[in-house]
Structure formats: structure tokens, C-alpha cells
Amino acid sequence: MASGLRFGLELEMWGITMTFKRRDADVFWTVPAGTDTQNTMIGHNPILIPLDDAGYFGAGNSINWESDWGFRAVGDRFAPAAFNVAGVQSQGGSCVLELATAANAVEDWGYWTSVRLCSQKFTETLDDFTRGGLPNALIDLTGNLASPQRRWYPMQDFVAAYNAKVQGLPARDGLEKTRFEMKVSASITALAGGTYNDPDYGDQTGVHWDAYITTWTDPNNTSNKWCDVQVNYQMDLKNLFDNTDLWINSWASSWAYKLNVGGNVLDPDIGNTRVTADIEVYKTQTYAALWRAARVQVLGTWNVPDVAAQAKSMIQALVMYVLAVGAITSVAAGSTNKNSYPQLPKTSPASIASQIAALVPAAAPYLNNQAAALQTARYAMTILRDPNTLLKTGGLPAGSPMKTMPLYSNESGRMVANIPTGSIGNSKHVPPPPANFDNMWTATFTPPVPPNALAAYARGPPPTGNNFGFTTQNPFFVDWADGVNTSLQATLYGPAHDKIKMLFESRYGTDVLNLGFNPYIQDFMFNRSYVSLVKLMAGDAAATSAKASIQRYYPDNPAIKQNFKDGPH
């Protein structure tokens, strides 16, 4: 029986940059002074969509995410840029392309092997355009990372070349290549046709803006080939508590070929030539320790009544979730607070509480009473944020790649703020809960409850809705929701609609869960990452079946192991 759970990928293709050029002049898309580049370009409107878009569009022309279409592409990492084409210097905007898949069934191994194969054809197309010698090139004398000059090519040329590679793939079991061909979106078509008028990005009627791309993945130099991957996966709420260790083990390590500090070679080079940020290693380990310790707190402190066998683990999972994630002081590490969370929850805890109460009405009184248990929660938080707890209960390694205490506080992105490394064994340094913890706890366990609960979680941001309770603002105070573009309401699923699913995003590119979906990584890592995700989401039998199906194309290589000698990472 299918699990009913899905996952999807975001692949940030660093090796391709896009901009727009006026057809009648060597002038690129202008970025007015003081304006965010993203707000003058295409933003989150799609750039490329599936060539066969059946199943891609849902009601009201929205995106049907829970489907099996192939790739779409949006802009990411928007930045101003300088151009010098035909002696005309100009300032404009640029972005990299991010490929995204549908959220497809985790067990659909044919689809996911097709994702791997076609993403590799995308990177091969990047290499072809980097080598040059293709027609229709604009020479840009400002240069780039790989060459003293850039070559800009029409987006249509790139898409046609990629589609040709996909069409040329030989047939094999499970290959679904036709759904991975792409075409330019309606927005790009309107910009080229002079009919683009969008209230968010301006009226461009009568001006023909053609999309151009440049690439910089030197085919002879693997060091600048990289793709950051995020995995968005649905998680069964009960499973989150009953199998916490299995969940943590699927993501709690990084493949650290080299670290920022000292460039130490720790693990075999499997294609992940990009240096791993040491802070990502620290944050991942600290996060895992918080979840382990929070689970212990729930078992020891929250005497959840047996209102129903199915509800007990769900309630325990919810309390564990609020404690573990609420313990983090979110910091804008990079550009948004979400980078503080290696496994980013994208479902509101209040939404989960509401669905538990809807599923098991007898649980509603207990859930509502937890709002009054704030002092108990604050005490649990004090224990969680004690470094001794993280070490002894949470299993945080006492060493680090640099053979020092892990960095509990770091300006490049701390998780548990204000715990100095010298505080081990000295609980007086334990900080209070983060500022909004009290508010979030109370909001999670405060009615509305059925029958009108779900009406309180309207789609969209305040004031017209609360994005299913997933908002930084009153009344839900979900600090990490800032900058998150997708979320999922806690949802009933299963043949009897008696289970609850939520959504996580695995954020770090060198996380062992994410790494196997990077098209540049050796094939055996796809086997490991994909099969571990099937095991987590669908169980042992499904994982055994998936491994048997993909083994002939992507065999595991047990000889290649992480060789980090200084302890878990």
C-alpha cells in the first residue's frame, strides 16, 4: 500500500545566470537605485515550465504541486550586474535558475531516477554552452568567474538544446523523459512579445525584453561545479515521535569533504568539491541534540492521557516539535531566519493542534489546557538550552572537526544564542527562552477548536489570512516563517483519513539526505539518499523494493564511507 506521502526537490543551479536584454538595443534590464533586484525582474513568477503542462496547473491557474510533472524553473539569488556588449556599458539585474520538481510520491522510483538523469542532462547542457562556439552569442567584456569574457545566449537556444538531450536518452525501465522537457513560461513569452504588464514588476507593454543566459561551469574544472539542493518532504506526525531516531539519522550528518576552517580533507571526494561551511556542521548537530533532548523532556514531563491510542504519539510529537524548534534563537544567517533550521518545519504548530483536535475530539480539552502549562514549558526550555543537556541527553559530540567545543554561538549563524562555549558544566549561563517562545506556545494550544477551527487558518498572509497559522506575526508567532515561500497545513491523509502529515525542508546542500540529489555527485549517493528517504517516509518494505529497483542503474558503493575520525558529524 502506498504511503500517501510525497517529496519534492529544489535544485539551485549556480552555473547558469539569466538576465533580460532589449531587442532593439544593447541595454539590459535596469535596476533602479535603492530597489531590490528581485522586485524589478521576474521574482517568483516561473521562467521555465513543463513542455507538457497537463497536471501542472491546478484550479485558478495555480500550481498543482502534488502531481508528477517534471521540472519548472524560477529565479534565485537575484543580484545587480554590469554589462559591456558592443561597447555599450549598462547596469542590470541577474539571477541564477532554480529547478523544482513536483511533490511526487516517495515510492515512485521511476520518476525520481528520471529526475536524476534529466538534471544531469541539464548540467551537460551548461557545459556545452560554456565551451562556446555556438551561434547567437553576445560577447560581454565584463567577464565572469570562469572566463575573461561572458557569452550570453538566447534562453530559447538553451531550452532547445536541453530538450534535445532529454529526447535523446535511450529507453529504460521507469524513464519518463517526456515530462522533463521544458518551455519558456507565459511571463517570459509576454516580456519577449511586448505585452508584459504585471502590477508587481511594472508595465513593459511595447518593449520587447528577450531572456538571455550565460554559464560558467568550466567543463575542465570540477571545482566550480555545484548545485545546492533542498528536499521538501512530508512527514507523518505520529512517526515523528515514534521513530525520532530514524528521522534524525537520515539527516544528522554532513558529507564534509573540506571545511571552512583549515580546508581539512575529512571525507572522500565524491563530487562535492564545494567547501562545507563549518557552521552548518555545528547547527546540524545542535539541532539533532535539541530534538533528542526534547523527546526525553516530553516522556519525562508530559503525562499525555490515553485519550486515543492514535492521538497520544501525535500530541507528544507536537509538544516535542514546539520545544525543539522553539529553543532556537533564529538569526538571519545569510538573508532569512530560515537558515537557522537545518530541517525547517513548514507546518504551523497551531495547525497541527487543530487537526489533532478535529481527528480526536476527546483530545481537545487536553490540548487546550496546555496553554496554561506555559511555566512547565518554560522550565523544559531552560533545561533544553543548558549545554549539559545537549551533551548528555541530546548526544551532542563534545569534539569538533577543529578539535574544540562546538560553537554554540557564532556570528555567522548561531542557533542557541548566548550559550558561551565555556559554560559547559556551569548552568548559570543558561539563557532564557527566545523572545517569542511564550507567544508561540500559547498560540499553539489556544482555541479555535472544532467545529470552526480550520476556518481560522485561511490561506495567504495577514490581514486576509494566516497562511494556515504559518506566520511570524500575531496571533501565531512562528518566528522561522519569515522568508518561507511554501508551506503546508497539517493535513489528514490515509485510506481512513486518520493520520496527519506535516512538511519539512532539508536545507543544507552537504547534508547526507540532500547530497544524493545533486546531479554532480557520484551515483551511489543517489541510492543512499533516496532509499533512506523511502525508509523514513514509507517503511522498510518500500525501501527494500525501491533499492532493488534502482540498484541496476545506481548501485551503492559500500567501500566509500565517511571517514571523519573525530566523532559524528
Coordinates of C-alpha atoms in Angstrom, one line a residue:
M1 CA 0.0 0.0 0.0
A2 CA 1.3 3.4 -0.9
S3 CA 2.4 5.6 2.0
G4 CA 0.4 8.7 0.8
L5 CA 3.5 10.8 1.4
R6 CA 5.4 12.9 -1.1
F7 CA 8.6 14.9 -1.5
G8 CA 9.9 17.5 -3.9
L9 CA 13.3 19.0 -4.8
E10 CA 14.7 22.5 -5.3
L11 CA 18.0 22.5 -7.3
E12 CA 19.8 25.8 -7.3
M13 CA 21.9 25.7 -10.5
W14 CA 24.7 28.0 -9.7
G15 CA 26.3 27.5 -13.1
I16 CA 23.7 29.4 -15.1
T17 CA 22.8 33.1 -14.8
M18 CA 19.8 34.8 -16.5
T19 CA 19.1 38.4 -17.5
F20 CA 16.9 40.3 -20.0
K21 CA 18.1 42.4 -22.9
R22 CA 16.1 44.8 -25.0
R23 CA 15.7 43.5 -28.5
D24 CA 16.2 47.0 -30.1
A25 CA 19.3 48.0 -28.1
D26 CA 22.3 46.6 -26.2
V27 CA 20.6 47.5 -22.9
F28 CA 19.9 45.1 -20.1
W29 CA 17.2 45.0 -17.5
T30 CA 17.6 48.1 -15.4
V31 CA 17.7 48.0 -11.6
P32 CA 16.7 51.4 -10.2
A33 CA 18.8 52.7 -7.4
G34 CA 17.7 51.5 -4.0
T35 CA 15.4 48.8 -5.4
D36 CA 15.7 45.1 -4.6
T37 CA 16.7 43.4 -7.9
Q38 CA 14.1 40.7 -7.3
N39 CA 11.4 43.3 -7.4
T40 CA 12.4 44.6 -10.8
M41 CA 12.9 41.2 -12.5
I42 CA 10.6 38.2 -12.6
G43 CA 10.6 37.4 -8.9
H44 CA 8.9 34.1 -8.2
N45 CA 7.0 34.0 -11.5
P46 CA 8.1 30.9 -13.3
I47 CA 10.8 31.2 -16.0
L48 CA 10.5 27.7 -17.5
I49 CA 7.6 25.3 -17.1
P50 CA 7.0 21.7 -18.3
L51 CA 6.6 21.4 -22.1
D52 CA 3.6 19.1 -21.4
D53 CA 1.9 21.1 -18.8
A54 CA -1.0 18.7 -18.3
G55 CA -1.2 18.3 -14.5
Y56 CA 1.0 21.3 -13.9
F57 CA -1.8 23.9 -13.5
G58 CA -4.4 23.5 -10.8
A59 CA -7.6 25.4 -10.0
G60 CA -7.4 29.1 -10.9
N61 CA -4.2 28.6 -12.8
S62 CA -2.3 27.9 -9.6
I63 CA 0.5 25.3 -9.5
N64 CA -0.6 21.8 -8.8
W65 CA 2.3 20.8 -6.6
E66 CA 1.1 17.4 -5.6
S67 CA 1.5 15.9 -9.0
D68 CA 4.1 14.2 -11.3
W69 CA 5.1 16.8 -13.8
G70 CA 8.9 17.2 -14.3
F71 CA 10.8 20.5 -13.9
R72 CA 9.9 24.1 -13.6
A73 CA 12.5 26.9 -13.1
V74 CA 12.3 30.2 -11.2
G75 CA 14.9 32.8 -10.4
D76 CA 17.0 32.7 -7.3
R77 CA 20.0 34.7 -5.9
F78 CA 18.9 37.9 -7.6
A79 CA 21.8 40.4 -7.9
P80 CA 22.7 43.6 -9.8
A81 CA 25.2 43.1 -12.6
A82 CA 27.3 45.1 -15.0
F83 CA 27.3 44.5 -18.8
N84 CA 29.5 45.6 -21.7
V85 CA 28.2 44.4 -25.0
A86 CA 29.2 46.1 -28.3
G87 CA 30.9 48.8 -26.4
V88 CA 27.7 49.8 -24.5
Q89 CA 28.1 49.6 -20.8
S90 CA 25.0 49.2 -18.6
Q91 CA 23.8 48.1 -15.2
G92 CA 21.1 45.5 -14.9
G93 CA 19.9 42.6 -12.9
S94 CA 20.6 38.9 -13.0
C95 CA 19.6 35.7 -11.2
V96 CA 20.5 32.0 -11.2
L97 CA 18.0 29.4 -12.1
E98 CA 16.4 27.1 -9.6
L99 CA 14.9 23.9 -10.9
A100 CA 12.0 22.5 -8.9
T101 CA 10.2 19.2 -9.2
A102 CA 6.6 18.3 -8.3
A103 CA 5.9 16.9 -4.9
N104 CA 5.6 13.3 -6.2
A105 CA 5.0 10.0 -4.4
V106 CA 8.1 8.9 -2.5
E107 CA 7.8 5.3 -3.8
D108 CA 7.8 6.4 -7.5
W109 CA 11.3 5.3 -8.2
G110 CA 10.9 5.7 -12.0
Y111 CA 10.1 9.3 -11.5
W112 CA 13.0 10.0 -9.1
T113 CA 15.6 8.2 -11.3
S114 CA 14.3 10.3 -14.2
V115 CA 14.8 13.4 -12.1
R116 CA 18.4 12.4 -11.6
L117 CA 19.1 11.6 -15.2
C118 CA 17.4 14.7 -16.6
S119 CA 19.1 17.0 -14.1
Q120 CA 22.4 15.6 -15.3
K121 CA 21.4 16.4 -18.9
F122 CA 20.8 20.0 -17.7
T123 CA 24.3 20.2 -16.3
E124 CA 25.7 18.7 -19.6
T125 CA 23.9 21.5 -21.5
L126 CA 25.6 24.0 -19.2
D127 CA 28.9 22.6 -20.2
D128 CA 28.1 22.7 -23.9
F129 CA 27.3 26.4 -23.6
T130 CA 30.3 27.1 -21.6
R131 CA 32.6 25.6 -24.2
G132 CA 31.2 28.3 -26.7
G133 CA 31.3 28.1 -30.4
L134 CA 27.5 28.2 -30.6
P135 CA 25.6 30.6 -32.7
N136 CA 23.7 33.7 -31.5
A137 CA 26.3 34.6 -28.8
L138 CA 26.6 38.1 -27.4
I139 CA 30.1 38.8 -26.1
D140 CA 30.2 40.6 -22.8
L141 CA 33.6 42.1 -22.0
T142 CA 32.9 42.4 -18.3
G143 CA 34.0 38.8 -17.7
N144 CA 32.9 36.2 -15.2
L145 CA 34.3 33.6 -12.8
A146 CA 35.5 31.2 -15.5
S147 CA 36.5 33.3 -18.4
P148 CA 37.8 36.8 -19.3
Q149 CA 34.5 37.3 -21.2
R150 CA 31.0 36.2 -20.9
R151 CA 28.9 34.8 -23.7
W152 CA 25.2 35.4 -23.5
Y153 CA 22.8 33.1 -25.4
P154 CA 19.1 33.3 -26.0
M155 CA 17.2 31.4 -23.4
Q156 CA 15.3 29.6 -26.2
D157 CA 18.5 28.2 -27.5
F158 CA 19.4 26.7 -24.2
V159 CA 16.0 25.2 -23.7
A160 CA 16.0 23.6 -27.1
A161 CA 19.5 22.1 -26.5
Y162 CA 18.4 20.7 -23.1
N163 CA 15.2 19.2 -24.6
A164 CA 17.2 17.6 -27.4
K165 CA 19.5 15.9 -24.8
V166 CA 16.4 14.6 -22.9
Q167 CA 14.8 13.4 -26.1
G168 CA 18.0 11.5 -27.0
L169 CA 18.0 9.5 -23.8
P170 CA 17.7 5.7 -24.5
A171 CA 14.7 4.0 -23.2
R172 CA 15.0 2.1 -19.9
D173 CA 12.6 0.9 -17.2
G174 CA 11.0 3.7 -15.3
L175 CA 12.3 6.5 -17.5
E176 CA 9.7 9.2 -18.0
K177 CA 11.7 11.6 -20.1
T178 CA 8.9 13.4 -22.0
R179 CA 7.6 15.0 -18.8
F180 CA 11.0 16.6 -18.1
E181 CA 11.2 18.7 -21.3
M182 CA 10.6 22.4 -20.7
K183 CA 9.4 25.6 -22.4
V184 CA 9.5 29.2 -21.5
S185 CA 6.7 30.4 -19.3
A186 CA 3.9 32.8 -20.2
S187 CA 5.6 35.6 -18.4
I188 CA 8.8 35.2 -20.4
T189 CA 6.8 35.0 -23.6
A190 CA 4.9 38.2 -22.7
L191 CA 8.1 40.0 -22.0
A192 CA 9.5 39.0 -25.4
G193 CA 6.3 39.8 -27.1
G194 CA 6.0 43.3 -25.6
T195 CA 2.7 42.5 -23.8
Y196 CA 4.0 42.1 -20.2
N197 CA 2.1 44.2 -17.6
D198 CA 2.4 42.9 -14.0
P199 CA 1.5 45.1 -11.1
D200 CA 4.3 43.6 -9.1
Y201 CA 7.0 44.2 -11.7
G202 CA 5.8 47.0 -13.8
D203 CA 4.2 47.8 -17.2
Q204 CA 6.6 46.7 -20.0
T205 CA 3.9 47.0 -22.8
G206 CA 5.5 47.8 -26.1
V207 CA 9.1 46.9 -25.0
H208 CA 10.5 43.6 -26.2
W209 CA 12.7 42.0 -23.5
D210 CA 14.5 38.8 -24.5
A211 CA 15.7 36.4 -21.9
Y212 CA 19.5 35.5 -22.1
I213 CA 21.6 33.1 -20.2
T214 CA 25.3 32.7 -19.5
T215 CA 27.1 29.8 -18.0
W216 CA 30.3 29.4 -16.1
T217 CA 30.7 25.7 -15.3
D218 CA 34.2 25.1 -16.7
P219 CA 34.0 21.6 -18.3
N220 CA 37.6 21.1 -17.4
N221 CA 37.4 22.3 -13.8
T222 CA 35.2 20.5 -11.4
S223 CA 35.8 22.9 -8.5
N224 CA 33.2 25.4 -9.7
K225 CA 30.5 22.8 -10.4
W226 CA 28.0 22.9 -7.7
C227 CA 24.2 22.7 -7.2
D228 CA 22.6 23.5 -3.8
V229 CA 19.7 21.0 -3.2
Q230 CA 16.8 21.4 -0.8
V231 CA 14.5 18.5 -0.1
N232 CA 10.9 19.2 0.8
Y233 CA 9.4 16.1 2.3
Q234 CA 6.1 15.2 4.1
M235 CA 6.4 13.6 7.5
D236 CA 3.8 11.5 9.4
L237 CA 3.2 13.2 12.7
K238 CA 3.0 10.0 14.7
N239 CA 6.1 8.7 13.0
L240 CA 8.0 11.8 14.0
F241 CA 7.7 10.8 17.7
D242 CA 7.7 7.0 17.4
N243 CA 10.7 6.9 15.2
T244 CA 12.6 10.1 16.1
D245 CA 16.0 8.4 15.9
L246 CA 15.3 7.1 12.4
W247 CA 14.3 10.6 11.3
I248 CA 17.4 12.2 12.9
N249 CA 19.8 9.6 11.5
S250 CA 18.6 10.3 8.0
W251 CA 19.9 13.9 8.1
A252 CA 22.2 14.5 11.1
S253 CA 25.5 14.2 9.2
S254 CA 27.2 16.3 6.5
W255 CA 29.5 14.9 3.9
A256 CA 32.4 17.2 4.9
Y257 CA 35.0 16.9 2.1
K258 CA 36.5 20.1 3.2
L259 CA 35.6 22.6 6.0
N260 CA 35.9 26.4 6.0
V261 CA 38.5 26.2 8.8
G262 CA 41.9 25.0 7.5
G263 CA 40.5 23.2 4.5
N264 CA 40.8 19.9 6.2
V265 CA 40.0 16.9 3.9
L266 CA 37.7 14.8 6.0
D267 CA 35.6 12.6 3.7
P268 CA 36.3 11.2 0.2
D269 CA 35.8 13.5 -2.7
I270 CA 32.6 12.2 -4.4
G271 CA 32.0 15.3 -6.5
N272 CA 31.1 17.6 -3.6
T273 CA 34.1 19.9 -4.2
R274 CA 32.5 22.9 -2.6
V275 CA 33.8 23.6 0.9
T276 CA 31.3 22.8 3.7
A277 CA 30.6 25.6 6.0
D278 CA 31.7 24.5 9.5
I279 CA 28.7 26.4 11.0
E280 CA 26.4 24.0 9.1
V281 CA 28.0 21.1 10.8
Y282 CA 27.6 22.7 14.2
K283 CA 24.0 23.7 13.5
T284 CA 23.0 20.3 12.3
Q285 CA 24.5 18.6 15.3
T286 CA 23.0 21.1 17.7
Y287 CA 19.6 20.7 16.1
A288 CA 19.7 16.9 16.3
A289 CA 20.6 17.2 20.0
L290 CA 17.7 19.6 20.7
W291 CA 15.2 17.1 19.2
R292 CA 16.6 14.2 21.1
A293 CA 16.6 16.1 24.4
A294 CA 13.1 17.4 23.7
R295 CA 11.8 13.9 23.2
V296 CA 13.2 13.0 26.6
Q297 CA 11.6 16.0 28.2
V298 CA 8.2 15.0 26.7
L299 CA 8.5 11.4 28.0
G300 CA 9.5 12.6 31.5
T301 CA 7.3 15.7 32.0
W302 CA 4.2 15.4 29.8
N303 CA 1.8 12.7 31.1
V304 CA -0.3 12.6 28.0
P305 CA -3.6 10.8 28.7
D306 CA -4.6 7.8 26.6
V307 CA -7.5 9.8 25.0
A308 CA -7.0 7.6 22.0
A309 CA -4.0 5.4 21.0
Q310 CA -3.6 7.2 17.8
A311 CA -3.6 10.7 19.4
K312 CA -1.1 10.1 22.1
S313 CA 2.0 10.0 19.9
M314 CA 0.6 12.9 17.9
I315 CA 0.3 15.1 20.9
Q316 CA 3.8 14.0 22.1
A317 CA 5.2 14.8 18.7
L318 CA 3.6 18.3 18.7
V319 CA 5.0 19.1 22.2
M320 CA 8.4 17.8 21.1
Y321 CA 8.3 19.9 18.0
V322 CA 7.3 23.2 19.8
L323 CA 10.1 22.6 22.4
A324 CA 12.9 21.6 20.0
V325 CA 12.3 24.3 17.4
G326 CA 11.2 26.9 19.9
A327 CA 14.5 26.5 21.7
I328 CA 16.3 28.1 18.7
T329 CA 17.1 31.8 18.6
S330 CA 16.6 32.3 14.8
V331 CA 19.1 34.6 13.2
A332 CA 19.2 35.9 9.7
A333 CA 22.1 33.7 8.6
G334 CA 22.5 34.7 5.0
S335 CA 19.3 36.5 4.2
T336 CA 16.5 35.0 6.2
N337 CA 15.8 33.4 9.6
K338 CA 15.0 30.0 7.9
N339 CA 18.7 29.3 7.5
S340 CA 18.9 28.7 11.3
Y341 CA 17.0 25.5 10.9
P342 CA 18.8 22.5 9.2
Q343 CA 15.4 20.8 9.0
L344 CA 12.9 23.6 8.5
P345 CA 9.4 22.9 9.7
K346 CA 6.9 24.3 7.1
T347 CA 3.7 23.5 9.0
S348 CA 2.4 25.7 11.8
P349 CA 2.2 24.0 15.2
A350 CA -1.2 25.6 15.8
S351 CA -2.4 24.0 12.6
I352 CA -1.2 20.6 13.9
A353 CA -3.0 21.1 17.2
S354 CA -6.2 22.0 15.4
Q355 CA -6.1 18.9 13.2
I356 CA -5.4 16.6 16.2
A357 CA -8.5 18.0 17.9
A358 CA -10.5 17.6 14.7
L359 CA -9.4 14.0 14.3
V360 CA -9.8 13.0 18.0
P361 CA -12.3 15.4 19.7
A362 CA -11.6 13.8 23.1
A363 CA -8.1 15.2 22.8
A364 CA -9.2 18.8 22.5
P365 CA -9.6 19.5 26.3
Y366 CA -6.0 18.3 26.9
L367 CA -4.6 20.4 24.1
N368 CA -6.4 23.5 25.2
N369 CA -5.2 23.0 28.8
Q370 CA -1.6 23.1 27.6
A371 CA -1.8 26.9 27.1
A372 CA -1.9 27.1 30.9
A373 CA 1.1 24.9 31.2
L374 CA 3.4 27.7 30.0
Q375 CA 5.5 27.6 33.1
T376 CA 6.2 23.9 32.7
A377 CA 7.2 24.6 29.1
R378 CA 9.5 27.4 30.1
Y379 CA 11.2 25.2 32.7
A380 CA 11.6 22.5 30.0
M381 CA 13.1 25.2 27.8
T382 CA 15.6 26.1 30.5
I383 CA 16.8 22.5 30.6
L384 CA 16.9 22.2 26.8
R385 CA 19.1 25.3 26.5
D386 CA 21.6 24.1 29.1
P387 CA 24.8 22.8 27.3
N388 CA 24.9 19.9 29.7
T389 CA 21.6 18.7 28.4
L390 CA 22.7 19.0 24.8
L391 CA 25.8 16.9 25.6
K392 CA 24.5 14.3 28.0
T393 CA 20.8 13.9 26.9
G394 CA 20.9 15.2 23.3
G395 CA 24.1 13.3 22.3
L396 CA 25.9 16.4 21.0
P397 CA 29.5 15.4 20.2
A398 CA 32.0 17.1 22.6
G399 CA 34.6 17.4 19.9
S400 CA 34.5 19.1 16.6
P401 CA 36.4 19.0 13.2
M402 CA 38.7 21.6 14.7
K403 CA 39.1 19.6 18.0
T404 CA 37.4 22.3 20.0
M405 CA 34.0 22.6 21.7
P406 CA 31.2 23.0 19.1
L407 CA 30.3 26.6 18.6
Y408 CA 27.0 27.2 20.4
S409 CA 27.3 30.9 19.4
N410 CA 28.7 32.1 16.2
E411 CA 28.2 35.4 14.3
S412 CA 27.8 33.6 11.0
G413 CA 24.6 31.9 12.2
R414 CA 24.1 30.9 15.8
M415 CA 21.2 28.6 16.8
V416 CA 21.2 28.6 20.6
A417 CA 22.2 32.2 21.3
N418 CA 24.2 33.4 24.3
I419 CA 25.5 30.0 25.4
P420 CA 29.2 30.5 25.5
T421 CA 31.5 27.6 24.9
G422 CA 33.0 28.0 28.3
S423 CA 29.6 27.3 30.0
I424 CA 29.8 23.5 29.9
G425 CA 29.2 22.3 33.4
N426 CA 28.1 25.8 34.6
S427 CA 24.3 26.1 34.3
K428 CA 24.2 29.7 35.5
H429 CA 24.9 30.7 31.9
V430 CA 21.8 29.0 30.6
P431 CA 19.8 31.7 28.7
P432 CA 16.0 32.2 29.0
P433 CA 13.7 31.0 26.2
P434 CA 13.7 33.0 23.0
A435 CA 11.6 36.1 23.0
N436 CA 8.6 34.7 21.2
F437 CA 8.5 31.3 22.7
D438 CA 5.8 32.2 25.2
N439 CA 3.6 33.6 22.5
M440 CA 4.1 30.6 20.2
W441 CA 3.4 28.1 22.9
T442 CA 0.2 29.9 23.9
A443 CA -1.0 30.3 20.3
T444 CA -0.4 26.6 19.6
F445 CA -2.6 25.4 22.4
T446 CA -5.3 28.1 22.4
P447 CA -8.7 27.5 20.6
P448 CA -10.1 27.7 18.0
V449 CA -11.0 24.1 18.1
P450 CA -13.6 22.2 16.0
P451 CA -16.1 22.7 14.5
N452 CA -14.8 26.1 13.3
A453 CA -11.1 25.5 13.7
L454 CA -9.9 25.2 10.1
A455 CA -11.6 28.5 9.1
A456 CA -9.1 30.3 11.3
Y457 CA -6.2 29.2 9.1
A458 CA -7.0 30.9 5.8
R459 CA -4.5 30.7 3.0
G460 CA -2.5 33.8 2.4
P461 CA -0.7 36.3 4.7
P462 CA -2.3 38.6 7.2
P463 CA -4.6 40.5 7.3
T464 CA -6.7 38.4 4.9
G465 CA -5.4 35.1 6.2
N466 CA -2.7 33.5 8.4
N467 CA -1.2 31.1 5.9
F468 CA -2.5 28.2 7.8
G469 CA -1.1 29.7 11.0
F470 CA 2.4 29.8 9.5
T471 CA 3.2 33.4 10.1
T472 CA 5.7 35.4 12.2
Q473 CA 3.0 37.8 13.2
N474 CA 0.2 37.8 15.8
P475 CA -1.6 35.6 16.6
F476 CA 0.8 32.6 15.8
F477 CA 4.4 34.0 16.2
V478 CA 6.1 31.3 14.1
D479 CA 9.5 33.1 14.1
W480 CA 11.0 30.9 11.3
A481 CA 8.2 31.5 8.9
D482 CA 9.9 34.7 7.6
G483 CA 11.1 34.2 4.0
V484 CA 9.5 30.8 3.5
N485 CA 7.7 30.7 0.2
T486 CA 5.8 27.4 0.6
S487 CA 4.1 25.8 3.5
L488 CA 1.6 23.0 4.2
Q489 CA -1.4 23.0 6.5
A490 CA -1.4 20.0 8.8
T491 CA -3.4 17.6 6.7
L492 CA -5.4 14.4 7.3
Y493 CA -4.4 11.6 5.0
G494 CA -4.5 7.8 4.6
P495 CA -7.3 5.5 3.4
A496 CA -9.3 6.3 6.6
H497 CA -8.1 9.9 6.9
D498 CA -6.9 9.0 10.4
K499 CA -3.3 10.2 10.0
I500 CA -1.7 13.7 10.0
K501 CA 1.1 14.8 7.8
M502 CA 3.3 17.9 8.0
L503 CA 6.1 19.3 5.9
F504 CA 9.9 19.7 6.4
E505 CA 12.5 21.2 4.2
S506 CA 16.1 19.8 4.5
R507 CA 18.1 22.9 3.8
Y508 CA 21.8 22.3 3.7
G509 CA 23.4 21.1 0.4
T510 CA 26.1 18.9 2.0
D511 CA 23.5 17.2 4.3
V512 CA 23.6 13.4 3.5
L513 CA 19.9 13.5 2.9
N514 CA 20.2 16.2 0.2
L515 CA 23.5 15.3 -1.3
G516 CA 22.4 12.3 -3.4
F517 CA 20.0 14.5 -5.4
N518 CA 22.8 16.8 -6.5
P519 CA 23.4 16.0 -10.2
Y520 CA 27.2 16.4 -9.8
I521 CA 27.5 13.8 -7.0
Q522 CA 28.6 10.2 -7.7
D523 CA 25.6 7.9 -8.4
F524 CA 25.9 5.8 -5.3
M525 CA 24.9 8.8 -3.2
F526 CA 21.6 8.9 -5.0
N527 CA 20.9 5.4 -3.9
R528 CA 21.7 6.2 -0.3
S529 CA 19.8 9.5 -0.1
Y530 CA 16.7 8.2 -1.9
V531 CA 16.4 4.9 -0.2
S532 CA 16.9 6.4 3.2
L533 CA 14.0 8.8 2.4
V534 CA 11.8 6.0 1.3
K535 CA 12.6 4.1 4.5
L536 CA 11.8 7.1 6.6
M537 CA 8.5 8.0 4.8
A538 CA 7.2 4.7 3.6
G539 CA 8.8 2.0 5.8
D540 CA 11.3 -0.9 5.4
A541 CA 9.4 -2.9 2.8
A542 CA 9.0 0.1 0.5
A543 CA 12.7 0.9 0.9
T544 CA 13.8 -2.7 0.1
S545 CA 11.6 -2.6 -3.1
A546 CA 13.0 0.8 -4.1
K547 CA 16.6 -0.2 -3.6
A548 CA 16.0 -3.4 -5.7
S549 CA 14.5 -1.3 -8.5
I550 CA 17.3 1.3 -8.7
Q551 CA 20.3 -0.9 -7.9
R552 CA 20.9 -1.8 -11.5
Y553 CA 21.2 1.9 -12.5
Y554 CA 22.6 3.4 -9.3
P555 CA 24.3 0.7 -7.2
D556 CA 25.5 1.5 -3.8
N557 CA 29.2 1.5 -3.1
P558 CA 29.7 0.4 0.4
A559 CA 33.5 0.9 0.1
I560 CA 33.0 4.6 0.1
K561 CA 32.3 5.8 3.7
Q562 CA 32.6 9.0 5.6
N563 CA 36.0 8.9 7.3
F564 CA 35.6 11.7 9.8
K565 CA 37.7 10.3 12.7
D566 CA 36.8 12.9 15.4
G567 CA 33.3 11.7 16.1
P568 CA 29.8 12.0 14.5
H569 CA 29.2 14.9 12.2

